[in-house]
Amino acid sequence: MQQTATLRHLLEETDRFITCVELVTSRGTLADRGGKRVLEMAQALAADPRFDALSITDNPGGNPMISADALGTPLKESGQEVIIHLSCKDFNRNGLMGQAWKLADGGFDNILTLSGDYPIAGYQGQSSGVFDIDSVGLLQLLSDMNEGHFEDASPGRKPRPLKPTRFFLGAVVNNHKRLEAEVMPQYFKLAKKIRTGARFIINQIGYDARKQDELLKYMALHGLRVPVIANVFVLSGGVARFFHAGRIPGVEVTDELLAVAQKQAASPDKGRAFFLEFAAQQCAIARGLGYRGVYLGGHIGAEEYGRILELAAQYAAD
């Protein structure tokens, strides 16, 4: 087993531009078709040293999926660096604490904290969202666990302090909202997340380079000095329509970009070459602006993620 460098080390002790890939979990077990497909792609990505970390979702879109640590365990056992998403929609604060101890026990240090998407499906009806605390409250909880603020208070025994956890905590921000009245609350909450313990930031999906620049400038102006990783979600004709329709809160595809995407999707390769190069351009822009890495996602395979990095390297060389 070859252990990769930890995300903490890469972001805090080097200036390396890192690459993460998001893995969307599936319904059913890893032995089911969907689980096998995701695991096979994850193993292919893990075998490629250009990818520094694999980030695993938590019931994405509010849909019930296999837990992130179930997919993360075989990857971590092979030496792959993993980021686990932990959201507030399915557990109250006690449940989140239990999940956190489970992750700590499994050696999962990298936690991306999220409020989460409101559930849209469930067994025999729509599931209720919990949201006992939000992402800031979750960061505070996990930070307190890191600082050893909890005790084993078993009945009849003297309370004993529990060992501190070693979570490397991340958070998200949506900097792509257009109006000042919409984006400023995001920035205010970002500052609160950093004060509460976020050590790295991943921004929301977006396709406006000016907004990417704005985020870093705002953070520099206000002394928010944590590494930021740029979200690059690979478009397709279908994905562009989905985003344009507002199906994902906070993700926008403009009329102009939709028109370009639909034109390219009508080409013989369904726009594959164009969309991969477009993603590579986003990666190169992020690097030029001063982001510490890219967070790749999309409905593509391991080979195509590798192609994006090849194309991005050509832009960076220019």
Short mmCIF file of C-alpha atoms in Angstrom, two decimals:
data_model
loop_
_atom_site.label_atom_id
_atom_site.label_comp_id
_atom_site.label_asym_id
_atom_site.label_seq_id
_atom_site.Cartn_x
_atom_site.Cartn_y
_atom_site.Cartn_z
CA MET A 1 0.00 0.00 0.00
CA GLN A 2 1.40 3.39 -1.03
CA GLN A 3 0.17 6.19 1.23
CA THR A 4 -0.42 9.50 -0.53
CA ALA A 5 0.40 12.85 1.07
CA THR A 6 -2.38 14.05 3.34
CA LEU A 7 -4.64 16.88 2.30
CA ARG A 8 -3.61 18.73 5.45
CA HIS A 9 0.06 18.49 4.48
CA LEU A 10 -0.54 19.54 0.87
CA LEU A 11 -2.62 22.59 1.76
CA GLU A 12 -0.78 23.77 4.86
CA GLU A 13 2.84 22.82 4.24
CA THR A 14 3.27 23.03 0.45
CA ASP A 15 2.29 25.42 -2.33
CA ARG A 16 1.28 22.60 -4.66
CA PHE A 17 -1.81 23.09 -6.85
CA ILE A 18 -3.91 20.08 -5.93
CA THR A 19 -6.62 18.14 -7.74
CA CYS A 20 -9.65 16.59 -6.07
CA VAL A 21 -12.46 14.64 -7.74
CA GLU A 22 -15.98 14.34 -6.37
CA LEU A 23 -17.49 10.86 -6.24
CA VAL A 24 -21.27 10.72 -6.08
CA THR A 25 -22.41 7.73 -4.07
CA SER A 26 -25.00 5.30 -5.37
CA ARG A 27 -28.15 3.60 -4.13
CA GLY A 28 -27.70 0.09 -2.81
CA THR A 29 -24.54 -1.66 -1.69
CA LEU A 30 -21.13 -1.60 -3.33
CA ALA A 31 -21.98 -5.04 -4.73
CA ASP A 32 -24.87 -3.58 -6.76
CA ARG A 33 -24.27 -2.32 -10.29
CA GLY A 34 -24.18 1.35 -9.35
CA GLY A 35 -21.87 0.73 -6.41
CA LYS A 36 -19.50 -1.36 -8.51
CA ARG A 37 -19.37 1.34 -11.17
CA VAL A 38 -18.49 4.10 -8.69
CA LEU A 39 -15.94 1.95 -6.88
CA GLU A 40 -14.23 0.95 -10.13
CA MET A 41 -13.93 4.58 -11.21
CA ALA A 42 -12.66 5.54 -7.75
CA GLN A 43 -10.00 2.83 -7.92
CA ALA A 44 -8.93 4.03 -11.37
CA LEU A 45 -8.60 7.59 -10.08
CA ALA A 46 -6.73 6.40 -6.99
CA ALA A 47 -4.20 4.65 -9.23
CA ASP A 48 -3.38 7.96 -10.96
CA PRO A 49 -0.92 10.06 -8.90
CA ARG A 50 -2.21 13.28 -10.47
CA PHE A 51 -5.32 13.09 -8.27
CA ASP A 52 -4.60 14.07 -4.69
CA ALA A 53 -7.93 13.37 -2.99
CA LEU A 54 -11.30 11.81 -3.71
CA SER A 55 -14.30 13.57 -2.17
CA ILE A 56 -17.37 11.47 -1.36
CA THR A 57 -20.89 12.89 -1.15
CA ASP A 58 -23.49 12.50 1.61
CA ASN A 59 -26.96 11.68 0.22
CA PRO A 60 -26.51 14.21 -2.63
CA GLY A 61 -29.55 16.16 -3.76
CA GLY A 62 -31.44 14.90 -0.73
CA ASN A 63 -31.63 11.36 -2.14
CA PRO A 64 -30.88 8.25 -0.06
CA MET A 65 -27.51 6.77 -1.03
CA ILE A 66 -24.91 4.49 0.52
CA SER A 67 -22.92 6.28 3.22
CA ALA A 68 -19.75 8.09 2.21
CA ASP A 69 -17.52 6.08 4.55
CA ALA A 70 -18.71 2.79 3.00
CA LEU A 71 -17.15 3.87 -0.29
CA GLY A 72 -14.27 5.60 1.44
CA THR A 73 -13.12 2.60 3.47
CA PRO A 74 -11.69 0.47 0.62
CA LEU A 75 -10.10 3.58 -0.87
CA LYS A 76 -8.48 4.58 2.41
CA GLU A 77 -7.26 1.02 2.94
CA SER A 78 -5.44 1.30 -0.38
CA GLY A 79 -3.68 4.49 0.75
CA GLN A 80 -5.91 7.01 -1.05
CA GLU A 81 -6.60 10.38 0.57
CA VAL A 82 -10.36 10.81 1.05
CA ILE A 83 -12.66 13.72 1.92
CA ILE A 84 -15.95 12.73 3.57
CA HIS A 85 -19.00 14.99 3.25
CA LEU A 86 -21.01 15.37 6.46
CA SER A 87 -24.30 17.26 6.34
CA CYS A 88 -26.95 18.29 8.84
CA LYS A 89 -30.06 17.15 7.00
CA ASP A 90 -30.31 13.56 8.24
CA PHE A 91 -29.00 13.71 11.83
CA ASN A 92 -29.55 15.81 14.94
CA ARG A 93 -26.52 17.03 16.86
CA ASN A 94 -26.21 13.78 18.82
CA GLY A 95 -26.40 11.76 15.63
CA LEU A 96 -23.76 13.98 14.02
CA MET A 97 -21.49 13.49 17.00
CA GLY A 98 -21.91 9.73 16.69
CA GLN A 99 -21.16 9.90 12.97
CA ALA A 100 -18.07 12.00 13.71
CA TRP A 101 -16.71 9.46 16.19
CA LYS A 102 -17.37 6.71 13.66
CA LEU A 103 -15.38 8.64 11.04
CA ALA A 104 -12.57 9.36 13.48
CA ASP A 105 -12.42 5.68 14.42
CA GLY A 106 -12.17 4.81 10.72
CA GLY A 107 -9.26 7.20 10.18
CA PHE A 108 -11.23 9.72 8.13
CA ASP A 109 -9.72 13.09 9.06
CA ASN A 110 -10.84 15.22 6.11
CA ILE A 111 -14.44 16.34 6.66
CA LEU A 112 -16.36 18.71 4.37
CA THR A 113 -19.11 20.25 6.50
CA LEU A 114 -22.43 21.11 4.86
CA SER A 115 -25.92 22.10 5.89
CA GLY A 116 -27.16 19.76 3.14
CA ASP A 117 -29.89 19.59 0.53
CA TYR A 118 -33.45 19.23 1.78
CA PRO A 119 -34.58 15.60 1.28
CA ILE A 120 -36.70 15.05 -1.84
CA ALA A 121 -37.25 11.32 -1.54
CA GLY A 122 -37.70 8.68 1.12
CA TYR A 123 -39.20 5.36 2.08
CA GLN A 124 -42.97 5.47 1.40
CA GLY A 125 -42.93 9.24 1.10
CA GLN A 126 -40.72 12.27 1.41
CA SER A 127 -38.25 12.19 4.26
CA SER A 128 -38.18 15.02 6.77
CA GLY A 129 -35.08 17.17 6.99
CA VAL A 130 -33.56 17.40 10.47
CA PHE A 131 -31.34 20.52 10.42
CA ASP A 132 -31.00 20.56 14.21
CA ILE A 133 -27.85 22.60 13.62
CA ASP A 134 -26.44 24.15 10.45
CA SER A 135 -22.98 23.94 8.91
CA VAL A 136 -21.58 26.56 11.30
CA GLY A 137 -22.92 24.62 14.27
CA LEU A 138 -21.44 21.43 12.84
CA LEU A 139 -18.06 23.12 12.46
CA GLN A 140 -18.24 24.24 16.08
CA LEU A 141 -19.13 20.72 17.22
CA LEU A 142 -16.26 19.13 15.31
CA SER A 143 -13.82 21.84 16.41
CA ASP A 144 -14.78 21.18 20.04
CA MET A 145 -14.14 17.47 19.43
CA ASN A 146 -10.72 18.38 18.04
CA GLU A 147 -9.97 20.38 21.17
CA GLY A 148 -10.98 17.55 23.51
CA HIS A 149 -13.92 19.35 25.10
CA PHE A 150 -15.99 16.20 25.64
CA GLU A 151 -15.97 13.72 28.50
CA ASP A 152 -16.94 10.11 29.06
CA ALA A 153 -19.61 10.65 31.71
CA SER A 154 -20.74 7.06 32.30
CA PRO A 155 -23.13 6.65 35.27
CA GLY A 156 -21.32 5.91 38.52
CA ARG A 157 -17.91 6.84 37.15
CA LYS A 158 -15.79 9.93 37.41
CA PRO A 159 -15.93 11.87 34.10
CA ARG A 160 -12.84 11.34 31.98
CA PRO A 161 -11.80 13.54 29.06
CA LEU A 162 -12.08 11.90 25.66
CA LYS A 163 -9.15 11.91 23.27
CA PRO A 164 -9.22 14.83 20.85
CA THR A 165 -10.06 14.06 17.24
CA ARG A 166 -7.83 15.17 14.36
CA PHE A 167 -10.37 16.39 11.85
CA PHE A 168 -9.16 18.63 9.02
CA LEU A 169 -12.32 20.62 8.46
CA GLY A 170 -13.55 22.13 5.22
CA ALA A 171 -16.54 24.27 4.33
CA VAL A 172 -18.27 25.61 1.23
CA VAL A 173 -19.30 29.03 -0.05
CA ASN A 174 -21.48 30.16 -2.94
CA ASN A 175 -19.72 33.17 -4.44
CA HIS A 176 -21.62 33.00 -7.74
CA LYS A 177 -24.74 34.83 -6.61
CA ARG A 178 -25.03 37.95 -8.76
CA LEU A 179 -26.69 40.54 -6.52
CA GLU A 180 -24.82 42.12 -3.62
CA ALA A 181 -27.78 41.45 -1.33
CA GLU A 182 -27.49 37.74 -2.17
CA VAL A 183 -23.74 37.23 -2.12
CA MET A 184 -22.83 39.28 0.97
CA PRO A 185 -24.65 36.94 3.39
CA GLN A 186 -22.59 34.13 1.84
CA TYR A 187 -19.38 36.03 2.55
CA PHE A 188 -20.45 36.89 6.10
CA LYS A 189 -21.21 33.22 6.76
CA LEU A 190 -17.88 32.25 5.17
CA ALA A 191 -16.05 34.43 7.70
CA LYS A 192 -18.01 32.79 10.51
CA LYS A 193 -17.12 29.32 9.18
CA ILE A 194 -13.43 30.19 9.12
CA ARG A 195 -13.57 31.61 12.65
CA THR A 196 -15.33 28.43 13.77
CA GLY A 197 -12.66 26.10 12.44
CA ALA A 198 -12.80 25.67 8.66
CA ARG A 199 -9.25 25.06 7.41
CA PHE A 200 -10.04 24.91 3.69
CA ILE A 201 -12.85 26.15 1.46
CA ILE A 202 -14.46 24.71 -1.68
CA ASN A 203 -16.74 27.06 -3.59
CA GLN A 204 -20.03 26.32 -5.32
CA ILE A 205 -20.26 25.32 -8.97
CA GLY A 206 -20.09 28.35 -11.25
CA TYR A 207 -18.93 29.49 -14.66
CA ASP A 208 -18.11 33.19 -14.13
CA ALA A 209 -14.36 33.86 -13.86
CA ARG A 210 -15.00 37.34 -12.48
CA LYS A 211 -16.88 35.87 -9.52
CA GLN A 212 -13.99 33.47 -8.97
CA ASP A 213 -11.63 36.44 -8.81
CA GLU A 214 -14.04 38.33 -6.54
CA LEU A 215 -14.00 35.58 -3.91
CA LEU A 216 -10.23 35.57 -3.51
CA LYS A 217 -10.05 39.36 -3.45
CA TYR A 218 -12.78 39.57 -0.81
CA MET A 219 -11.02 37.00 1.34
CA ALA A 220 -7.67 38.76 1.02
CA LEU A 221 -9.23 42.14 1.86
CA HIS A 222 -10.86 40.76 5.01
CA GLY A 223 -7.96 38.62 6.21
CA LEU A 224 -9.64 35.28 5.55
CA ARG A 225 -6.43 33.33 5.01
CA VAL A 226 -7.33 29.74 4.31
CA PRO A 227 -6.73 27.79 1.08
CA VAL A 228 -9.56 27.84 -1.44
CA ILE A 229 -10.23 25.08 -3.98
CA ALA A 230 -12.14 26.01 -7.14
CA ASN A 231 -15.15 23.92 -8.12
CA VAL A 232 -15.06 22.82 -11.78
CA PHE A 233 -18.10 20.80 -12.84
CA VAL A 234 -17.85 19.43 -16.37
CA LEU A 235 -20.79 20.52 -18.49
CA SER A 236 -22.74 18.58 -21.09
CA GLY A 237 -25.85 19.53 -23.02
CA GLY A 238 -28.07 17.85 -20.44
CA VAL A 239 -26.21 19.24 -17.43
CA ALA A 240 -26.37 22.76 -18.87
CA ARG A 241 -30.15 22.48 -19.28
CA PHE A 242 -30.48 21.11 -15.74
CA PHE A 243 -28.48 23.96 -14.22
CA HIS A 244 -30.16 26.59 -16.39
CA ALA A 245 -33.56 25.43 -15.13
CA GLY A 246 -32.47 26.20 -11.56
CA ARG A 247 -32.66 22.58 -10.44
CA ILE A 248 -29.64 22.98 -8.14
CA PRO A 249 -29.95 25.90 -5.69
CA GLY A 250 -27.26 28.51 -6.26
CA VAL A 251 -25.94 27.04 -9.52
CA GLU A 252 -26.49 29.22 -12.58
CA VAL A 253 -25.97 28.68 -16.28
CA THR A 254 -26.74 31.83 -18.24
CA ASP A 255 -28.79 31.96 -21.42
CA GLU A 256 -25.60 32.62 -23.38
CA LEU A 257 -23.73 29.65 -21.92
CA LEU A 258 -26.75 27.40 -22.42
CA ALA A 259 -26.88 28.36 -26.11
CA VAL A 260 -23.18 27.52 -26.52
CA ALA A 261 -23.61 24.22 -24.69
CA GLN A 262 -26.59 23.18 -26.80
CA LYS A 263 -24.76 24.06 -30.01
CA GLN A 264 -21.74 21.99 -28.98
CA ALA A 265 -23.93 19.11 -27.79
CA ALA A 266 -25.33 18.84 -31.32
CA SER A 267 -21.87 18.06 -32.75
CA PRO A 268 -20.90 14.47 -33.70
CA ASP A 269 -19.07 13.85 -30.39
CA LYS A 270 -21.95 15.48 -28.43
CA GLY A 271 -19.58 18.23 -27.39
CA ARG A 272 -17.21 15.96 -25.49
CA ALA A 273 -14.01 17.62 -26.71
CA PHE A 274 -15.41 21.12 -26.18
CA PHE A 275 -16.67 20.47 -22.65
CA LEU A 276 -13.41 18.85 -21.55
CA GLU A 277 -11.42 21.78 -22.91
CA PHE A 278 -13.84 24.23 -21.29
CA ALA A 279 -13.22 22.52 -17.93
CA ALA A 280 -9.47 22.64 -18.55
CA GLN A 281 -9.72 26.38 -19.17
CA GLN A 282 -11.52 26.77 -15.85
CA CYS A 283 -8.71 24.86 -14.14
CA ALA A 284 -6.06 27.07 -15.74
CA ILE A 285 -7.96 30.23 -14.75
CA ALA A 286 -8.27 29.02 -11.16
CA ARG A 287 -4.55 28.37 -10.99
CA GLY A 288 -3.76 31.76 -12.46
CA LEU A 289 -6.05 33.54 -10.00
CA GLY A 290 -4.37 31.93 -7.01
CA TYR A 291 -6.66 29.09 -6.02
CA ARG A 292 -4.88 26.23 -4.27
CA GLY A 293 -6.45 23.56 -6.40
CA VAL A 294 -9.47 22.37 -8.34
CA TYR A 295 -12.40 20.23 -7.31
CA LEU A 296 -13.55 18.32 -10.38
CA GLY A 297 -17.00 16.84 -10.82
CA GLY A 298 -19.29 15.68 -13.58
CA HIS A 299 -20.85 12.71 -15.31
CA ILE A 300 -17.60 11.50 -16.86
CA GLY A 301 -15.06 8.74 -16.31
CA ALA A 302 -11.54 8.56 -14.91
CA GLU A 303 -9.94 8.78 -18.35
CA GLU A 304 -11.77 12.01 -19.12
CA TYR A 305 -10.70 13.56 -15.81
CA GLY A 306 -7.14 12.74 -16.79
CA ARG A 307 -7.65 14.39 -20.17
CA ILE A 308 -8.80 17.59 -18.46
CA LEU A 309 -5.53 17.74 -16.52
CA GLU A 310 -3.53 17.20 -19.71
CA LEU A 311 -5.33 20.09 -21.41
CA ALA A 312 -5.06 22.34 -18.35
CA ALA A 313 -1.30 21.79 -18.20
CA GLN A 314 -1.00 23.07 -21.77
CA TYR A 315 -2.84 26.26 -20.85
CA ALA A 316 -0.73 26.73 -17.76
CA ALA A 317 2.44 26.40 -19.84
CA ASP A 318 1.33 29.34 -21.98
#
